[in-house]
PDB file of C-alpha atoms in Angstrom:
ATOM      1  CA  ALA A 806       0.123  -0.183   0.030  1.00 85.00           C
ATOM      2  CA  GLU A 807       2.698   2.331   0.920  1.00 89.00           C
ATOM      3  CA  ASN A 808       4.766   1.437  -2.290  1.00 87.00           C
ATOM      4  CA  ARG A 809       1.640   2.124  -4.385  1.00 88.00           C
ATOM      5  CA  ALA A 810       0.945   5.582  -2.388  1.00 92.00           C
ATOM      6  CA  VAL A 811       4.660   6.863  -3.646  1.00 94.00           C
ATOM      7  CA  GLY A 812       4.027   6.093  -6.992  1.00 92.00           C
ATOM      8  CA  ARG A 813       0.239   8.258  -6.899  1.00 93.00           C
ATOM      9  CA  THR A 814       1.376  10.870  -4.537  1.00 94.00           C
ATOM     10  CA  LEU A 815       4.470  11.792  -6.331  1.00 94.00           C
ATOM     11  CA  GLY A 816       3.203  11.149  -9.902  1.00 93.00           C
ATOM     12  CA  ILE A 817       5.735   8.328 -10.587  1.00 91.00           C
ATOM     13  CA  ARG A 818       4.746   6.502 -14.059  1.00 90.00           C
ATOM     14  CA  LEU A 819       4.910   3.202 -13.765  1.00 87.00           C
ATOM     15  CA  ARG A 820       4.806   0.481 -16.917  1.00 87.00           C
ATOM     16  CA  ARG A 821       4.935  -3.139 -16.930  1.00 86.00           C
ATOM     17  CA  LEU A 822       7.841  -4.867 -18.059  1.00 85.00           C
ATOM     18  CA  GLU A 823       5.965  -7.015 -20.713  1.00 85.00           C
ATOM     19  CA  ASN A 824       4.461  -3.774 -22.282  1.00 89.00           C
ATOM     20  CA  LEU A 825       7.687  -2.260 -23.127  1.00 88.00           C
ATOM     21  CA  ASP A 826       9.725  -2.539 -26.563  1.00 89.00           C
ATOM     22  CA  LEU A 827      13.085  -3.876 -25.563  1.00 89.00           C
ATOM     23  CA  ALA A 828      14.284  -3.951 -29.257  1.00 87.00           C
ATOM     24  CA  GLY A 829      16.175  -0.975 -28.626  1.00 87.00           C
ATOM     25  CA  ALA A 830      17.275  -1.343 -25.048  1.00 92.00           C
ATOM     26  CA  ASP A 831      21.194  -2.237 -24.839  1.00 94.00           C
ATOM     27  CA  GLY A 832      20.766  -3.494 -21.338  1.00 94.00           C
ATOM     28  CA  VAL A 833      19.121  -3.362 -17.857  1.00 94.00           C
ATOM     29  CA  ALA A 834      19.999  -1.549 -14.388  1.00 95.00           C
ATOM     30  CA  LEU A 835      19.153  -3.159 -11.354  1.00 95.00           C
ATOM     31  CA  VAL A 836      18.679  -1.317  -7.852  1.00 95.00           C
ATOM     32  CA  ASP A 837      18.189  -2.998  -4.688  1.00 94.00           C
ATOM     33  CA  THR A 838      18.575  -6.372  -6.028  1.00 93.00           C
ATOM     34  CA  GLN A 839      21.197  -8.176  -7.737  1.00 94.00           C
ATOM     35  CA  PRO A 840      21.201 -10.293 -10.949  1.00 93.00           C
ATOM     36  CA  GLU A 841      20.987 -13.830  -9.085  1.00 90.00           C
ATOM     37  CA  ALA A 842      18.570 -12.632  -6.698  1.00 87.00           C
ATOM     38  CA  ARG A 843      15.426 -14.098  -6.901  1.00 78.00           C
ATOM     39  CA  ASN A 844      13.396 -10.719  -6.145  1.00 80.00           C
ATOM     40  CA  HIS A 845      13.190  -9.159  -9.428  1.00 85.00           C
ATOM     41  CA  SER A 846      12.005 -10.043 -13.212  1.00 84.00           C
ATOM     42  CA  ALA A 847      14.692  -8.453 -15.451  1.00 87.00           C
ATOM     43  CA  PRO A 848      14.341  -9.914 -19.134  1.00 87.00           C
ATOM     44  CA  GLY A 849      17.041 -12.665 -19.201  1.00 84.00           C
ATOM     45  CA  SER A 850      17.742 -11.531 -23.040  1.00 86.00           C
ATOM     46  CA  LEU A 851      19.254  -8.599 -21.813  1.00 91.00           C
ATOM     47  CA  PRO A 852      22.731  -8.323 -20.080  1.00 93.00           C
ATOM     48  CA  VAL A 853      22.636  -6.159 -16.901  1.00 95.00           C
ATOM     49  CA  LEU A 854      25.115  -3.111 -17.116  1.00 96.00           C
ATOM     50  CA  ILE A 855      24.472  -1.449 -13.705  1.00 96.00           C
ATOM     51  CA  CYS A 856      23.807  -3.086 -10.628  1.00 96.00           C
ATOM     52  CA  VAL A 857      23.378  -1.077  -7.176  1.00 96.00           C
ATOM     53  CA  ASP A 858      22.625  -2.629  -4.029  1.00 95.00           C
ATOM     54  CA  HIS A 859      23.219  -2.749  -0.158  1.00 93.00           C
ATOM     55  CA  HIS A 860      22.529  -6.571   0.693  1.00 89.00           C
ATOM     56  CA  PRO A 861      24.671  -9.095   0.837  1.00 88.00           C
ATOM     57  CA  ARG A 862      26.705 -10.006  -2.342  1.00 89.00           C
ATOM     58  CA  LEU A 863      25.769 -12.807  -4.625  1.00 89.00           C
ATOM     59  CA  THR A 864      27.731 -14.546  -7.237  1.00 87.00           C
ATOM     60  CA  CYS A 865      27.023 -13.240 -10.652  1.00 84.00           C
ATOM     61  CA  GLY A 866      26.881 -15.393 -13.405  1.00 82.00           C
ATOM     62  CA  ALA A 867      27.921 -13.042 -15.761  1.00 86.00           C
ATOM     63  CA  PRO A 868      30.207  -9.805 -15.425  1.00 91.00           C
ATOM     64  CA  VAL A 869      28.429  -6.651 -14.600  1.00 95.00           C
ATOM     65  CA  PRO A 870      30.275  -3.746 -16.100  1.00 96.00           C
ATOM     66  CA  TRP A 871      29.317  -1.037 -13.078  1.00 96.00           C
ATOM     67  CA  PHE A 872      29.058  -3.129  -9.970  1.00 96.00           C
ATOM     68  CA  ASP A 873      28.530  -1.691  -6.794  1.00 96.00           C
ATOM     69  CA  VAL A 874      27.165  -3.632  -4.091  1.00 95.00           C
ATOM     70  CA  ARG A 875      28.081  -2.513  -0.451  1.00 93.00           C
ATOM     71  CA  PRO A 876      26.729  -4.918   2.513  1.00 90.00           C
ATOM     72  CA  GLU A 877      27.963  -2.713   4.867  1.00 86.00           C
ATOM     73  CA  GLY A 878      27.600   0.749   2.996  1.00 80.00           C
ATOM     74  CA  GLY A 879      24.296   2.138   3.981  1.00 88.00           C
ATOM     75  CA  CYS A 880      20.858   2.052   2.209  1.00 94.00           C
ATOM     76  CA  THR A 881      20.554   1.737  -1.237  1.00 95.00           C
ATOM     77  CA  SER A 882      18.405   5.192  -1.689  1.00 96.00           C
ATOM     78  CA  SER A 883      21.720   6.606   0.210  1.00 96.00           C
ATOM     79  CA  ILE A 884      24.281   4.894  -2.205  1.00 95.00           C
ATOM     80  CA  VAL A 885      22.322   6.456  -4.984  1.00 95.00           C
ATOM     81  CA  LEU A 886      22.045   9.913  -4.012  1.00 96.00           C
ATOM     82  CA  GLY A 887      25.545   9.903  -3.759  1.00 94.00           C
ATOM     83  CA  TYR A 888      25.543   9.272  -7.356  1.00 95.00           C
ATOM     84  CA  LEU A 889      23.285  12.195  -8.098  1.00 95.00           C
ATOM     85  CA  ASP A 890      25.092  14.829  -5.965  1.00 95.00           C
ATOM     86  CA  ALA A 891      28.438  13.720  -7.482  1.00 95.00           C
ATOM     87  CA  ARG A 892      26.923  14.486 -10.958  1.00 96.00           C
ATOM     88  CA  GLY A 893      25.305  17.751  -9.649  1.00 96.00           C
ATOM     89  CA  VAL A 894      21.574  16.941  -9.973  1.00 95.00           C
ATOM     90  CA  GLU A 895      19.227  18.776  -8.438  1.00 95.00           C
ATOM     91  CA  VAL A 896      17.280  17.343  -5.513  1.00 95.00           C
ATOM     92  CA  GLY A 897      13.722  18.643  -5.517  1.00 96.00           C
ATOM     93  CA  PRO A 898      11.049  17.968  -3.213  1.00 97.00           C
ATOM     94  CA  PRO A 899       9.500  14.888  -4.944  1.00 96.00           C
ATOM     95  CA  LEU A 900      12.887  13.164  -5.280  1.00 96.00           C
ATOM     96  CA  ALA A 901      13.832  14.412  -1.468  1.00 97.00           C
ATOM     97  CA  THR A 902      10.538  12.868  -0.210  1.00 97.00           C
ATOM     98  CA  ALA A 903      11.180   9.212  -2.161  1.00 96.00           C
ATOM     99  CA  VAL A 904      14.376   9.204  -0.731  1.00 97.00           C
ATOM    100  CA  LEU A 905      13.425  10.192   2.857  1.00 97.00           C
ATOM    101  CA  TYR A 906      10.641   7.490   2.844  1.00 96.00           C
ATOM    102  CA  ALA A 907      13.041   4.921   1.684  1.00 95.00           C
ATOM    103  CA  LEU A 908      15.495   5.832   4.558  1.00 95.00           C
ATOM    104  CA  LYS A 909      12.480   5.609   7.016  1.00 94.00           C
ATOM    105  CA  THR A 910      11.587   1.899   5.602  1.00 90.00           C
ATOM    106  CA  ASP A 911      14.854   0.500   5.513  1.00 89.00           C
ATOM    107  CA  THR A 912      16.078   1.910   8.741  1.00 90.00           C
ATOM    108  CA  ARG A 913      12.998   2.081  10.848  1.00 86.00           C
ATOM    109  CA  ASP A 914      13.400   5.982  11.229  1.00 92.00           C
ATOM    110  CA  LEU A 915      17.384   5.188  11.833  1.00 91.00           C
ATOM    111  CA  SER A 916      16.627   2.627  14.676  1.00 88.00           C
ATOM    112  CA  ARG A 917      17.921  -0.186  12.751  1.00 82.00           C
ATOM    113  CA  GLU A 918      21.208  -0.668  11.096  1.00 81.00           C
ATOM    114  CA  ALA A 919      21.716   2.837  10.004  1.00 89.00           C
ATOM    115  CA  HIS A 920      25.030   3.751   8.339  1.00 93.00           C
ATOM    116  CA  PRO A 921      26.659   7.222   8.849  1.00 94.00           C
ATOM    117  CA  GLN A 922      26.137   7.629   5.100  1.00 93.00           C
ATOM    118  CA  ASP A 923      22.262   7.317   6.281  1.00 95.00           C
ATOM    119  CA  LEU A 924      22.533   9.727   8.481  1.00 95.00           C
ATOM    120  CA  ARG A 925      23.917  12.264   6.155  1.00 95.00           C
ATOM    121  CA  THR A 926      21.474  11.581   3.820  1.00 96.00           C
ATOM    122  CA  TRP A 927      18.567  12.085   6.121  1.00 97.00           C
ATOM    123  CA  ALA A 928      20.101  15.353   6.996  1.00 96.00           C
ATOM    124  CA  ARG A 929      20.698  16.188   2.998  1.00 96.00           C
ATOM    125  CA  VAL A 930      16.786  15.484   2.223  1.00 97.00           C
ATOM    126  CA  SER A 931      14.936  16.242   5.385  1.00 97.00           C
ATOM    127  CA  PRO A 932      15.008  20.055   4.613  1.00 97.00           C
ATOM    128  CA  VAL A 933      13.628  19.329   1.027  1.00 97.00           C
ATOM    129  CA  ALA A 934      10.972  16.697   1.707  1.00 97.00           C
ATOM    130  CA  ASP A 935       7.360  17.461   1.523  1.00 97.00           C
ATOM    131  CA  MET A 936       6.479  16.372   4.840  1.00 97.00           C
ATOM    132  CA  GLY A 937       2.388  16.545   3.850  1.00 97.00           C
ATOM    133  CA  ILE A 938       3.061  13.977   1.154  1.00 96.00           C
ATOM    134  CA  LEU A 939       5.513  11.632   3.279  1.00 97.00           C
ATOM    135  CA  GLY A 940       2.416  11.525   5.979  1.00 96.00           C
ATOM    136  CA  GLU A 941       0.307  10.180   2.737  1.00 96.00           C
ATOM    137  CA  ILE A 942       2.607   7.576   2.084  1.00 95.00           C
ATOM    138  CA  VAL A 943       3.391   6.312   5.584  1.00 94.00           C
ATOM    139  CA  HIS A 944      -0.262   6.445   6.324  1.00 94.00           C
ATOM    140  CA  PRO A 945      -2.144   5.409   2.843  1.00 91.00           C
ATOM    141  CA  ARG A 946      -5.812   4.897   2.752  1.00 90.00           C
ATOM    142  CA  LEU A 947      -6.392   0.913   2.787  1.00 89.00           C
ATOM    143  CA  ASP A 948      -9.261  -0.495   0.620  1.00 88.00           C
ATOM    144  CA  ALA A 949     -12.010  -2.776   2.169  1.00 91.00           C
ATOM    145  CA  GLY A 950      -9.910  -5.834   0.340  1.00 89.00           C
ATOM    146  CA  TYR A 951      -6.834  -5.080   2.678  1.00 91.00           C
ATOM    147  CA  PHE A 952      -8.814  -5.494   5.980  1.00 94.00           C
ATOM    148  CA  HIS A 953     -10.491  -8.818   4.452  1.00 94.00           C
ATOM    149  CA  MET A 954      -6.949 -10.255   4.142  1.00 95.00           C
ATOM    150  CA  LEU A 955      -5.886  -9.110   7.428  1.00 95.00           C
ATOM    151  CA  HIS A 956      -8.606 -10.428   9.239  1.00 96.00           C
ATOM    152  CA  ARG A 957      -7.746 -13.754   7.204  1.00 96.00           C
ATOM    153  CA  ALA A 958      -4.038 -13.533   8.421  1.00 96.00           C
ATOM    154  CA  LEU A 959      -5.177 -13.275  11.878  1.00 96.00           C
ATOM    155  CA  ARG A 960      -7.138 -16.230  11.961  1.00 96.00           C
ATOM    156  CA  VAL A 961      -4.716 -18.407  10.542  1.00 96.00           C
ATOM    157  CA  ALA A 962      -1.572 -16.937  12.148  1.00 96.00           C
ATOM    158  CA  GLN A 963      -0.002 -19.824  14.563  1.00 96.00           C
ATOM    159  CA  VAL A 964       2.767 -19.171  17.023  1.00 96.00           C
ATOM    160  CA  HIS A 965       5.661 -21.388  17.702  1.00 94.00           C
ATOM    161  CA  ASP A 966       7.538 -20.138  20.621  1.00 93.00           C
ATOM    162  CA  ASP A 967       9.290 -16.706  19.476  1.00 93.00           C
ATOM    163  CA  ALA A 968       8.097 -17.425  15.698  1.00 94.00           C
ATOM    164  CA  VAL A 969       4.459 -16.258  14.045  1.00 96.00           C
ATOM    165  CA  ILE A 970       4.020 -18.393  11.001  1.00 96.00           C
ATOM    166  CA  ALA A 971       0.788 -17.512   8.470  1.00 97.00           C
ATOM    167  CA  PHE A 972      -0.034 -18.921   5.090  1.00 97.00           C
ATOM    168  CA  VAL A 973      -3.095 -16.428   3.958  1.00 96.00           C
ATOM    169  CA  GLY A 974      -3.817 -18.156   0.638  1.00 95.00           C
ATOM    170  CA  PRO A 975      -4.380 -16.020  -2.806  1.00 95.00           C
ATOM    171  CA  LEU A 976      -3.265 -12.764  -2.599  1.00 94.00           C
ATOM    172  CA  PRO A 977      -4.577  -9.611  -4.569  1.00 91.00           C
ATOM    173  CA  TYR A 978      -1.033  -8.496  -4.845  1.00 87.00           C
ATOM    174  CA  PRO A 979       2.629 -10.050  -3.785  1.00 88.00           C
ATOM    175  CA  ASP A 980       3.899  -7.446  -1.045  1.00 87.00           C
ATOM    176  CA  LEU A 981       0.785  -8.293   1.078  1.00 92.00           C
ATOM    177  CA  VAL A 982       2.782 -10.867   2.528  1.00 94.00           C
ATOM    178  CA  ALA A 983       6.106  -8.341   3.218  1.00 91.00           C
ATOM    179  CA  GLU A 984       3.096  -6.072   4.951  1.00 91.00           C
ATOM    180  CA  PHE A 985       2.003  -8.444   7.319  1.00 95.00           C
ATOM    181  CA  ALA A 986       5.455  -9.915   7.927  1.00 94.00           C
ATOM    182  CA  ASP A 987       6.283  -6.735   9.138  1.00 91.00           C
ATOM    183  CA  LEU A 988       3.064  -6.217  11.195  1.00 93.00           C
ATOM    184  CA  PHE A 989       3.344  -9.704  13.113  1.00 95.00           C
ATOM    185  CA  VAL A 990       6.910  -9.404  13.894  1.00 92.00           C
ATOM    186  CA  ARG A 991       5.861  -6.925  16.213  1.00 92.00           C
ATOM    187  CA  ARG A 992       3.933  -9.050  18.261  1.00 94.00           C
ATOM    188  CA  LYS A 993       5.179  -9.050  21.945  1.00 94.00           C
ATOM    189  CA  GLY A 994       7.159 -11.928  22.489  1.00 93.00           C
ATOM    190  CA  SER A 995       7.784 -12.907  19.018  1.00 93.00           C
ATOM    191  CA  ARG A 996      11.399 -12.674  17.229  1.00 91.00           C
ATOM    192  CA  TRP A 997      10.589 -14.078  13.834  1.00 92.00           C
ATOM    193  CA  CYS A 998       7.638 -14.373  11.315  1.00 94.00           C
ATOM    194  CA  LEU A 999       7.241 -15.675   8.003  1.00 94.00           C
ATOM    195  CA  CYS A1000       4.204 -15.022   5.693  1.00 96.00           C
ATOM    196  CA  GLY A1001       3.295 -16.734   2.943  1.00 96.00           C
ATOM    197  CA  GLY A1002       0.558 -16.683   0.117  1.00 96.00           C
ATOM    198  CA  ILE A1003       0.023 -17.548  -3.660  1.00 96.00           C
ATOM    199  CA  TYR A1004       0.213 -14.833  -6.727  1.00 93.00           C
ATOM    200  CA  ARG A1005      -0.321 -16.036  -9.832  1.00 90.00           C
ATOM    201  CA  GLY A1006       0.428 -19.643  -9.232  1.00 93.00           C
ATOM    202  CA  ALA A1007       3.549 -18.739  -7.398  1.00 90.00           C
ATOM    203  CA  LEU A1008       4.547 -19.349  -3.553  1.00 92.00           C
ATOM    204  CA  ARG A1009       5.006 -15.887  -2.111  1.00 91.00           C
ATOM    205  CA  LEU A1010       7.168 -15.756   1.216  1.00 91.00           C
ATOM    206  CA  SER A1011       8.408 -12.876   3.530  1.00 91.00           C
ATOM    207  CA  LEU A1012      10.577 -13.519   6.359  1.00 90.00           C
ATOM    208  CA  ARG A1013      11.045 -10.825   9.010  1.00 89.00           C
ATOM    209  CA  THR A1014      13.469 -11.130  12.164  1.00 86.00           C
ATOM    210  CA  GLU A1015      14.007  -8.963  15.306  1.00 82.00           C
ATOM    211  CA  ASP A1016      17.096 -10.955  16.319  1.00 75.00           C
ATOM    212  CA  PRO A1017      20.131  -8.863  16.204  1.00 65.00           C
ATOM    213  CA  SER A1018      22.489 -11.797  15.516  1.00 63.00           C
ATOM    214  CA  ARG A1019      20.611 -13.100  12.180  1.00 58.00           C
ATOM    215  CA  GLN A1020      19.516 -11.322   9.131  1.00 60.00           C
ATOM    216  CA  ALA A1021      16.058 -12.369   7.895  1.00 57.00           C
ATOM    217  CA  GLY A1022      17.511 -12.031   3.947  1.00 58.00           C
ATOM    218  CA  GLN A1023      20.527 -14.264   5.012  1.00 63.00           C
ATOM    219  CA  LEU A1024      18.424 -16.894   6.197  1.00 64.00           C
ATOM    220  CA  ALA A1025      15.893 -16.492   3.375  1.00 59.00           C
ATOM    221  CA  GLN A1026      18.875 -16.994   0.657  1.00 59.00           C
ATOM    222  CA  GLU A1027      19.944 -19.968   2.550  1.00 61.00           C
ATOM    223  CA  LEU A1028      16.394 -21.736   2.773  1.00 58.00           C
ATOM    224  CA  ALA A1029      16.177 -21.155  -0.912  1.00 54.00           C
ATOM    225  CA  HIS A1030      19.077 -22.441  -1.820  1.00 48.00           C
ATOM    226  CA  ALA A1031      18.923 -25.663   0.444  1.00 43.00           C
ATOM    227  CA  HIS A1032      15.271 -26.106  -1.618  1.00 38.00           C
ATOM    228  CA  GLY A1033      16.416 -25.362  -4.682  1.00 38.00           C
ATOM    229  CA  GLY A1034      14.918 -21.980  -5.383  1.00 38.00           C
ATOM    230  CA  ALA A1035      11.387 -23.906  -5.249  1.00 33.00           C
ATOM    231  CA  ALA A1036       9.994 -21.706  -2.484  1.00 32.00           C
ATOM    232  CA  GLY A1037      10.111 -18.615  -4.553  1.00 34.00           C
ATOM    233  CA  GLY A1038      10.968 -16.848  -1.404  1.00 37.00           C
TER     234      GLY A1038
END
């Protein structure tokens, strides 16, 4: 819901990949993901020319000319803003608002794994960002279907020691499992949440943790590789 609010309130034009004419494209740029990750739909017919990410580095099957992956280097939005500043690109209210929202989400308002570069980026964009629009993004209007799905998730959620597991069935959109995982991991006494559902015939999983000794993304990758990627996580 918040991602869709970003596009709506900031006027970002989104187009589906399958509707694009890729005949004249030289390649693709991946941001906040990597070629071997399983959370993007980059066409395999085009080479990856640029990759900018902050997640743990994955082995690439083919060389990427510009490969900037910094697992300890702050949020991807901070890395990208560094490029824009180096090129003298003006950062107006829409861009500053988007970057500030990205920082809030990735670091939970700078309370989780915030890098010094993230602190500098926060100070850089806060005076420029539109706080009214930011409020609309952080607190988006939700349709009745969201609450129907939330009711279903609450009914099926199971607690096992310090973990919450919820399989919600068919999904109206794939990111819903991530929204519910973010919510359920906040349950008092819980440190883990695994939420799953079905979208367009594929199993979608989202894993969240409050355990400072483990990273959910790293564990999810271990699980996916252990099961040959069949889990689709």
